[in-house]
Coordinates of C-alpha atoms in Angstrom, one line a residue:
X384 CA 10.0 -136.3 236.8
X385 CA 6.9 -136.4 234.7
X386 CA 6.2 -134.9 231.2
X387 CA 3.9 -132.3 232.9
X388 CA 6.8 -131.2 235.0
X389 CA 8.9 -130.6 231.9
X390 CA 6.1 -128.5 230.5
X391 CA 5.8 -126.5 233.6
X392 CA 9.6 -125.8 233.6
X393 CA 9.4 -124.7 230.0
X394 CA 6.7 -122.2 230.9
X395 CA 8.9 -120.7 233.6
X396 CA 12.0 -120.7 231.3
X397 CA 11.5 -117.1 230.0
X398 CA 11.7 -115.8 233.5
X399 CA 14.8 -117.7 234.3
X400 CA 17.0 -116.0 231.7
X401 CA 17.6 -112.3 231.8
X402 CA 16.4 -110.1 229.0
X403 CA 20.0 -108.9 228.4
X404 CA 21.2 -112.5 228.1
X405 CA 18.4 -113.4 225.7
X406 CA 19.3 -110.4 223.5
X407 CA 23.0 -111.4 223.5
X408 CA 22.1 -114.9 222.4
X409 CA 19.9 -113.6 219.7
X410 CA 22.9 -111.8 218.1
X411 CA 24.6 -115.2 217.4
X412 CA 26.5 -118.0 218.9
X413 CA 30.2 -118.4 219.8
X414 CA 30.6 -121.9 221.1
X415 CA 34.0 -122.9 222.6
X416 CA 33.6 -126.5 221.6
X417 CA 31.9 -129.1 219.5
X418 CA 30.7 -131.7 222.0
X419 CA 30.0 -135.0 220.4
X420 CA 28.3 -137.5 222.7
X421 CA 25.7 -140.2 223.1
X422 CA 21.9 -139.6 222.9
X423 CA 21.6 -141.3 226.3
X424 CA 19.4 -139.3 228.6
X425 CA 21.8 -139.7 231.5
X426 CA 24.5 -137.8 229.7
X427 CA 23.9 -134.0 230.0
X428 CA 26.8 -132.0 228.5
X429 CA 25.8 -128.7 229.9
X430 CA 25.5 -130.1 233.4
X431 CA 28.8 -132.0 233.2
X432 CA 30.7 -129.0 231.9
X433 CA 28.8 -126.1 233.4
X434 CA 28.4 -124.6 230.0
X435 CA 26.0 -121.7 229.5
X436 CA 23.8 -121.3 226.5
X437 CA 25.8 -120.5 223.3
X438 CA 29.0 -122.2 224.6
X439 CA 28.6 -125.8 223.5
X440 CA 27.7 -126.9 220.0
X441 CA 26.3 -130.3 220.6
X442 CA 26.1 -133.4 218.3
X443 CA 24.3 -136.3 220.0
X444 CA 24.2 -139.6 218.2
X445 CA 23.4 -143.2 219.2
X446 CA 26.6 -144.4 220.8
X447 CA 28.4 -141.1 220.1
X448 CA 29.3 -142.6 216.7
X449 CA 31.1 -140.3 214.2
X450 CA 30.2 -141.3 210.7
X451 CA 32.9 -141.9 208.1
X452 CA 33.7 -139.0 205.8
X453 CA 31.5 -139.3 202.7
X454 CA 31.1 -135.7 201.6
X455 CA 28.3 -136.4 199.1
X456 CA 26.1 -138.2 201.6
X457 CA 23.0 -136.5 203.2
X458 CA 24.2 -136.9 206.8
X459 CA 23.0 -134.5 209.4
X460 CA 26.0 -135.7 211.6
X461 CA 28.5 -134.8 209.0
X462 CA 26.7 -131.5 208.3
X463 CA 26.9 -130.6 212.0
X464 CA 30.6 -131.3 212.2
X465 CA 31.3 -129.4 208.9
X466 CA 29.3 -126.4 210.1
X467 CA 31.0 -126.3 213.5
X468 CA 34.5 -126.6 212.2
X469 CA 34.3 -124.5 209.0
X470 CA 31.6 -122.0 209.7
X471 CA 31.7 -121.5 213.5
X472 CA 35.4 -122.1 213.6
X473 CA 35.2 -123.8 217.0
X474 CA 38.6 -124.3 218.6
X475 CA 38.0 -127.5 220.4
X476 CA 36.3 -130.9 219.6
X477 CA 35.3 -133.3 222.4
X478 CA 34.1 -136.8 221.8
X479 CA 32.6 -138.0 225.1
X480 CA 31.7 -141.6 225.6
X481 CA 30.2 -143.0 228.8
X482 CA 29.8 -146.0 231.0
X483 CA 26.8 -148.3 230.9
X484 CA 26.3 -147.5 227.2
X485 CA 23.6 -149.6 225.6
X486 CA 25.0 -148.9 222.1
X487 CA 28.5 -150.0 223.0
X488 CA 27.2 -153.1 224.8
X489 CA 25.3 -154.0 221.6
X490 CA 28.4 -153.4 219.5
X491 CA 30.4 -155.7 221.8
X492 CA 28.0 -158.6 221.2
X493 CA 27.8 -158.0 217.4
X494 CA 24.3 -156.6 217.4
X495 CA 22.7 -159.5 219.4
X496 CA 19.5 -158.2 220.8
X497 CA 19.0 -155.6 218.1
X498 CA 17.1 -157.9 215.7
X499 CA 14.1 -155.5 215.7
X500 CA 16.3 -152.4 215.3
X501 CA 18.0 -152.7 211.9
X502 CA 18.7 -149.0 211.6
X503 CA 20.6 -149.0 214.9
X504 CA 22.4 -152.2 214.0
X505 CA 23.6 -150.6 210.8
X506 CA 24.5 -147.3 212.5
X507 CA 26.7 -149.2 214.9
X508 CA 28.3 -151.2 212.1
X509 CA 27.4 -154.6 213.6
X510 CA 26.0 -156.1 210.4
X511 CA 23.6 -159.0 210.7
X512 CA 22.9 -160.1 214.2
X513 CA 24.3 -163.6 215.1
X514 CA 21.9 -166.5 215.8
X515 CA 23.5 -166.9 219.3
X516 CA 25.4 -163.9 220.7
X517 CA 28.6 -164.1 222.8
X518 CA 28.6 -163.5 226.5
X519 CA 27.8 -160.0 227.6
X520 CA 30.8 -157.9 228.7
X521 CA 31.1 -156.0 231.9
X522 CA 27.8 -154.2 232.4
X523 CA 29.5 -150.8 232.7
X524 CA 31.5 -151.5 229.5
X525 CA 34.2 -149.1 230.7
X526 CA 37.2 -150.3 228.7
X527 CA 35.0 -151.1 225.7
X528 CA 33.5 -147.5 225.7
X529 CA 37.0 -145.9 226.0
X530 CA 38.2 -147.9 223.0
X531 CA 35.0 -146.9 221.2
X532 CA 35.9 -143.2 221.8
X533 CA 39.3 -143.8 220.4
X534 CA 37.7 -145.3 217.2
X535 CA 35.5 -142.2 216.8
X536 CA 38.6 -139.9 217.2
X537 CA 40.3 -142.0 214.4
X538 CA 37.2 -141.4 212.3
X539 CA 37.2 -137.6 212.9
X540 CA 40.7 -137.5 211.3
X541 CA 39.2 -138.8 208.0
X542 CA 37.7 -135.3 207.7
X543 CA 40.2 -133.3 205.7
X544 CA 39.2 -129.9 207.2
X545 CA 39.7 -131.3 210.7
X546 CA 43.2 -132.5 209.8
X547 CA 44.0 -129.2 208.2
X548 CA 43.0 -127.1 211.2
X549 CA 44.7 -129.5 213.6
X550 CA 47.9 -129.3 211.6
X551 CA 47.9 -125.5 211.8
X552 CA 47.3 -125.5 215.6
X553 CA 43.9 -123.9 215.1
X554 CA 41.9 -126.9 216.4
X555 CA 42.3 -129.4 219.2
X556 CA 40.6 -132.8 219.5
X557 CA 39.9 -134.5 222.8
X558 CA 38.5 -137.8 224.0
X559 CA 36.5 -137.9 227.2
X560 CA 34.8 -140.6 229.1
X561 CA 32.0 -140.0 231.6
X562 CA 31.4 -142.5 234.4
X563 CA 27.8 -142.5 235.2
X564 CA 27.9 -144.3 238.5
X565 CA 30.7 -142.1 240.0
X566 CA 30.2 -138.8 238.1
X567 CA 33.9 -138.8 237.2
X568 CA 35.1 -137.5 233.8
X569 CA 38.3 -139.0 232.3
X570 CA 40.3 -137.7 229.3
X571 CA 42.8 -139.0 226.9
X572 CA 45.7 -136.9 225.8
X573 CA 45.0 -134.4 223.1
X574 CA 44.8 -136.3 219.8
X575 CA 46.4 -135.6 216.4
X576 CA 46.5 -137.8 213.3
X577 CA 50.0 -139.0 214.2
X578 CA 49.7 -139.4 218.0
X579 CA 49.5 -142.8 219.8
X580 CA 45.9 -143.9 220.1
X581 CA 46.2 -146.5 222.9
X582 CA 47.1 -144.0 225.7
X583 CA 44.9 -144.5 228.8
X584 CA 42.2 -142.1 230.0
X585 CA 43.1 -140.2 233.2
X586 CA 40.8 -138.2 235.5
X587 CA 40.3 -134.6 234.5

């Protein structure tokens, strides 16, 4: 697909959505989930879930990283989570990692290969890159990416408003893993601050 094809599709877009649906969307949004996933172009939340416009509130970050809770920081990621949970009152949060993730691969080798990308290296928390990096992991980084999702779920529970809503049963938090080469989606059991974190992911 070329950029020109993307432009052509955008031109046709108004005719692909009914006027009634456009008017409905214009009245506001009622997403059923905050979907936190990677910026990777191969991961398409609406295609994976079948969600229609207005149903997924998406947060896409490099490596589906959830930033630590620092309320006074100017973080668009934190602002997105805050708005979804406190303003939109979304009932579900999904953190979805994926196989063949470049960010997780870089994290596994302590930032080796990111010498020219200091912002990404800092975002992934790898610190200074080593002079000689360790051997690369499995190219699909399946187990590493699942553990990475668990870490982001742990970080979400640093957010007091998430803990509060989970405690009242008003919000559920899920970990998903999307396998690019098979199309399969796996999930971990619903998470709470006190639930075991090392439970394996099972197919949906």
